[in-house]
């Protein structure tokens, strides 16, 4: 069965420093991986996805994610954090088992960027 | 353009009452999904529509939950005889294509359901 793990409940980083939000996955076959961000009182916003090709995927708001097949990881990164990046981040994998339509989400990681 | 909209944004109901949650997907999007998100957890899949056809309802927890999308656009998730354990954020998402593996799902703001 497909699964996603976000090992950190919260990540704290100072503004201007690089940030990493970790995600590991378990799938049978090729993974289709996604990152979403949830701001307070707003819906989940799509950031980026990995389907195939380059291991470094660039997305919205200066975020990027690195796909590492050998480590089964898809960590979210940003070179310089902003206070406005503070939010809840979810990693997700497409369920390739019963159907092509479900997303399986991790539990989320809260990112706190301090001035 | 307009994103996915959901109504109501907040719903408080008493145990035993029926509730109907509405989702209006992005115009032209073929696929529509419902998820439920408990506090402190990620969203969990409930059901999926391709146009008006409900093609996967494996995530619906029991027969008190049902969903429809009669004209292939707006969808309604109905919970009958609500229970306190049904309290959660209910999220709707839509995608352009017919549920392809690389297709991106775009989410609405969610409906926060509280059952007293």
Short mmCIF file of C-alpha atoms in Angstrom, two decimals:
data_model
loop_
_atom_site.label_atom_id
_atom_site.label_comp_id
_atom_site.label_asym_id
_atom_site.label_seq_id
_atom_site.Cartn_x
_atom_site.Cartn_y
_atom_site.Cartn_z
CA UNK A 1 0.00 0.00 0.00
CA UNK A 2 1.10 3.53 -0.71
CA UNK A 3 2.04 5.74 2.22
CA UNK A 4 3.70 9.02 3.05
CA UNK A 5 5.54 10.04 6.20
CA UNK A 6 6.39 13.51 7.42
CA UNK A 7 8.71 12.84 10.34
CA UNK A 8 8.64 16.34 11.80
CA UNK A 9 5.55 17.84 13.39
CA UNK A 10 7.13 21.30 13.34
CA UNK A 11 10.11 22.97 11.75
CA UNK A 12 11.48 26.25 13.06
CA UNK A 13 13.74 28.43 10.96
CA UNK A 14 14.95 32.00 11.06
CA UNK A 15 13.95 34.37 8.29
CA UNK A 16 16.53 34.41 5.52
CA UNK A 17 17.84 30.93 6.33
CA UNK A 18 17.27 27.93 4.08
CA UNK A 19 14.43 25.62 5.02
CA UNK A 20 13.75 21.93 4.50
CA UNK A 21 10.51 20.08 5.19
CA UNK A 22 11.00 16.34 5.00
CA UNK A 23 8.84 13.71 3.31
CA UNK A 24 9.43 10.02 2.71
CA UNK A 25 7.20 7.72 0.72
CA UNK A 26 6.44 4.07 0.14
CA UNK A 27 4.90 3.05 -3.18
CA UNK A 28 4.82 0.15 -5.54
CA UNK A 29 5.94 1.31 -8.93
CA UNK A 30 6.79 4.86 -9.95
CA UNK A 31 5.75 7.55 -7.49
CA UNK A 32 3.70 10.63 -8.28
CA UNK A 33 4.43 13.10 -5.47
CA UNK A 34 2.87 16.40 -4.50
CA UNK A 35 3.36 19.21 -1.99
CA UNK A 36 0.50 21.37 -0.75
CA UNK A 37 0.45 24.29 1.69
CA UNK A 38 -2.37 25.26 4.03
CA UNK A 39 -2.59 28.80 5.32
CA UNK A 40 -4.94 29.60 8.24
CA UNK A 41 -8.61 29.71 7.22
CA UNK A 42 -7.75 28.86 3.65
CA UNK A 43 -7.80 25.76 1.50
CA UNK A 44 -4.92 23.58 0.48
CA UNK A 45 -2.83 25.26 -2.19
CA UNK A 46 -0.82 23.26 -4.70
CA UNK A 47 2.92 24.00 -4.62
CA UNK A 48 4.60 21.49 -6.91
CA UNK A 49 4.64 17.92 -8.13
CA UNK A 50 7.06 15.25 -9.31
CA UNK A 51 5.92 13.03 -12.13
CA UNK A 52 9.07 12.12 -14.02
CA UNK A 53 12.24 13.72 -15.32
CA UNK A 54 14.52 16.04 -13.36
CA UNK A 55 14.90 15.17 -9.71
CA UNK A 56 14.74 18.85 -8.72
CA UNK A 57 11.24 20.24 -9.17
CA UNK A 58 10.53 23.96 -8.97
CA UNK A 59 7.18 25.26 -7.80
CA UNK A 60 5.28 28.28 -6.55
CA UNK A 61 6.57 30.98 -4.17
CA UNK A 62 10.23 30.01 -4.67
CA UNK A 63 9.80 26.49 -3.32
CA UNK A 64 11.48 23.45 -4.82
CA UNK A 65 11.59 19.78 -3.96
CA UNK A 66 14.22 17.14 -4.52
CA UNK A 67 13.16 13.63 -5.49
CA UNK A 68 15.57 10.96 -4.29
CA UNK A 69 14.62 7.47 -5.42
CA UNK A 70 17.27 5.62 -3.45
CA UNK A 71 16.22 7.29 -0.21
CA UNK A 72 12.51 7.31 -1.16
CA UNK A 73 12.34 10.97 -0.20
CA UNK A 74 10.79 14.13 -1.61
CA UNK A 75 11.93 16.94 0.65
CA UNK A 76 10.58 20.46 0.19
CA UNK A 77 13.18 23.23 0.18
CA UNK A 78 13.56 26.97 -0.11
CA UNK A 79 16.89 28.82 -0.18
CA UNK A 80 15.72 31.78 1.93
CA UNK A 81 12.69 31.56 4.22
CA UNK A 82 10.16 34.34 4.65
CA UNK A 83 7.94 34.95 7.67
CA UNK A 84 5.00 34.65 5.26
CA UNK A 85 6.03 31.04 4.54
CA UNK A 86 4.77 30.08 8.00
CA UNK A 87 2.00 27.56 7.36
CA UNK A 88 1.11 23.86 7.42
CA UNK A 89 2.72 21.80 4.68
CA UNK A 90 1.45 18.47 3.38
CA UNK A 91 3.23 15.91 1.25
CA UNK A 92 1.06 13.55 -0.79
CA UNK A 93 1.45 10.56 -3.09
CA UNK A 94 -0.94 9.39 -5.74
CA UNK A 95 -2.48 6.04 -4.93
CA UNK A 96 -1.55 3.71 -7.75
CA UNK A 97 -3.21 0.72 -6.14
CA UNK A 98 -6.97 0.68 -6.33
CA UNK A 99 -7.17 3.60 -8.71
CA UNK A 100 -5.36 6.55 -10.15
CA UNK A 101 -7.41 9.17 -8.42
CA UNK A 102 -6.75 9.24 -4.69
CA UNK A 103 -4.11 11.30 -2.98
CA UNK A 104 -2.62 9.90 0.21
CA UNK A 105 -1.46 12.68 2.50
CA UNK A 106 1.05 12.82 5.28
CA UNK A 107 0.05 14.21 8.65
CA UNK A 108 1.54 17.60 7.86
CA UNK A 109 4.47 19.67 9.10
CA UNK A 110 4.00 23.07 10.63
CA UNK A 111 6.64 25.53 9.46
CA UNK A 112 7.36 28.50 11.70
CA UNK A 113 9.64 31.19 10.29
CA UNK A 114 10.85 33.64 12.94
CA UNK A 115 11.90 37.23 12.17
CA UNK B 1 -10.36 32.61 -12.69
CA UNK B 2 -12.57 31.30 -9.90
CA UNK B 3 -11.29 28.41 -7.86
CA UNK B 4 -13.16 25.63 -6.15
CA UNK B 5 -15.86 26.95 -3.86
CA UNK B 6 -17.59 25.20 -0.98
CA UNK B 7 -20.61 26.07 1.10
CA UNK B 8 -21.30 26.53 3.85
CA UNK B 9 -17.87 27.37 5.19
CA UNK B 10 -18.99 26.47 8.69
CA UNK B 11 -21.81 24.19 9.77
CA UNK B 12 -22.88 23.47 13.33
CA UNK B 13 -25.56 20.84 13.76
CA UNK B 14 -27.03 18.66 16.45
CA UNK B 15 -26.45 14.96 16.60
CA UNK B 16 -28.99 13.06 14.54
CA UNK B 17 -29.58 15.82 12.00
CA UNK B 18 -28.80 15.47 8.30
CA UNK B 19 -26.36 17.86 6.63
CA UNK B 20 -25.59 18.64 3.00
CA UNK B 21 -22.26 20.08 1.95
CA UNK B 22 -21.86 21.66 -1.44
CA UNK B 23 -18.89 21.85 -3.77
CA UNK B 24 -18.65 23.94 -6.94
CA UNK B 25 -15.56 22.85 -8.91
CA UNK B 26 -13.42 24.89 -11.26
CA UNK B 27 -15.30 25.38 -14.50
CA UNK B 28 -14.50 22.67 -17.03
CA UNK B 29 -12.91 20.31 -14.56
CA UNK B 30 -13.92 16.75 -15.21
CA UNK B 31 -12.95 15.13 -11.94
CA UNK B 32 -14.19 15.94 -8.45
CA UNK B 33 -12.99 14.55 -5.13
CA UNK B 34 -14.14 14.70 -1.54
CA UNK B 35 -11.73 14.39 1.39
CA UNK B 36 -12.16 14.59 5.15
CA UNK B 37 -9.53 16.10 7.41
CA UNK B 38 -9.51 15.55 11.14
CA UNK B 39 -7.69 17.97 13.38
CA UNK B 40 -3.94 17.42 13.29
CA UNK B 41 -4.08 15.02 10.37
CA UNK B 42 -3.84 15.13 6.62
CA UNK B 43 -6.89 14.86 4.37
CA UNK B 44 -8.31 11.38 3.80
CA UNK B 45 -10.03 10.37 0.59
CA UNK B 46 -13.78 9.85 0.64
CA UNK B 47 -15.05 9.59 -2.94
CA UNK B 48 -14.33 10.48 -6.57
CA UNK B 49 -16.46 11.52 -9.56
CA UNK B 50 -15.58 11.47 -13.22
CA UNK B 51 -18.20 13.78 -14.74
CA UNK B 52 -21.43 12.62 -13.11
CA UNK B 53 -20.28 9.06 -12.49
CA UNK B 54 -19.17 8.15 -8.99
CA UNK B 55 -16.25 5.90 -9.78
CA UNK B 56 -14.75 5.36 -6.37
CA UNK B 57 -16.55 5.58 -3.05
CA UNK B 58 -14.24 3.32 -1.13
CA UNK B 59 -13.38 6.03 1.39
CA UNK B 60 -16.93 6.72 2.57
CA UNK B 61 -16.90 5.48 6.18
CA UNK B 62 -20.41 4.03 6.30
CA UNK B 63 -23.80 4.19 4.61
CA UNK B 64 -24.74 7.42 6.36
CA UNK B 65 -22.43 9.15 3.90
CA UNK B 66 -23.42 9.66 0.29
CA UNK B 67 -22.44 11.95 -2.55
CA UNK B 68 -23.80 12.94 -5.91
CA UNK B 69 -22.87 15.03 -8.90
CA UNK B 70 -25.97 14.78 -11.08
CA UNK B 71 -25.00 17.14 -13.90
CA UNK B 72 -21.27 16.62 -13.78
CA UNK B 73 -20.57 19.95 -12.12
CA UNK B 74 -21.75 20.81 -8.60
CA UNK B 75 -21.52 18.03 -6.06
CA UNK B 76 -23.24 17.47 -2.74
CA UNK B 77 -21.92 15.36 0.11
CA UNK B 78 -24.71 14.32 2.45
CA UNK B 79 -24.32 12.96 5.93
CA UNK B 80 -27.43 11.47 7.48
CA UNK B 81 -28.06 11.13 11.22
CA UNK B 82 -24.87 12.95 12.08
CA UNK B 83 -22.73 11.80 14.97
CA UNK B 84 -20.11 13.67 16.96
CA UNK B 85 -17.35 11.64 15.31
CA UNK B 86 -18.36 13.18 11.97
CA UNK B 87 -16.98 16.53 13.12
CA UNK B 88 -14.13 17.45 10.77
CA UNK B 89 -13.11 19.65 7.87
CA UNK B 90 -14.61 18.40 4.62
CA UNK B 91 -12.60 19.33 1.57
CA UNK B 92 -13.51 19.22 -2.07
CA UNK B 93 -11.03 19.20 -4.94
CA UNK B 94 -11.30 19.19 -8.71
CA UNK B 95 -8.95 18.37 -11.54
CA UNK B 96 -9.02 19.03 -15.26
CA UNK B 97 -8.74 15.51 -16.57
CA UNK B 98 -10.21 12.13 -15.80
CA UNK B 99 -8.19 11.30 -12.77
CA UNK B 100 -4.89 10.65 -14.50
CA UNK B 101 -1.96 9.85 -12.28
CA UNK B 102 -0.15 13.13 -12.98
CA UNK B 103 -3.28 15.27 -12.79
CA UNK B 104 -3.21 18.08 -10.20
CA UNK B 105 -6.06 18.39 -7.74
CA UNK B 106 -7.09 21.91 -6.72
CA UNK B 107 -8.79 22.28 -3.37
CA UNK B 108 -11.57 24.47 -2.08
CA UNK B 109 -11.55 26.25 1.30
CA UNK B 110 -13.39 23.42 3.02
CA UNK B 111 -16.47 23.15 5.21
CA UNK B 112 -15.88 22.92 8.93
CA UNK B 113 -18.57 20.61 10.33
CA UNK B 114 -19.23 20.53 14.06
CA UNK B 115 -21.72 18.05 15.45
CA UNK B 116 -22.91 18.83 18.96
#
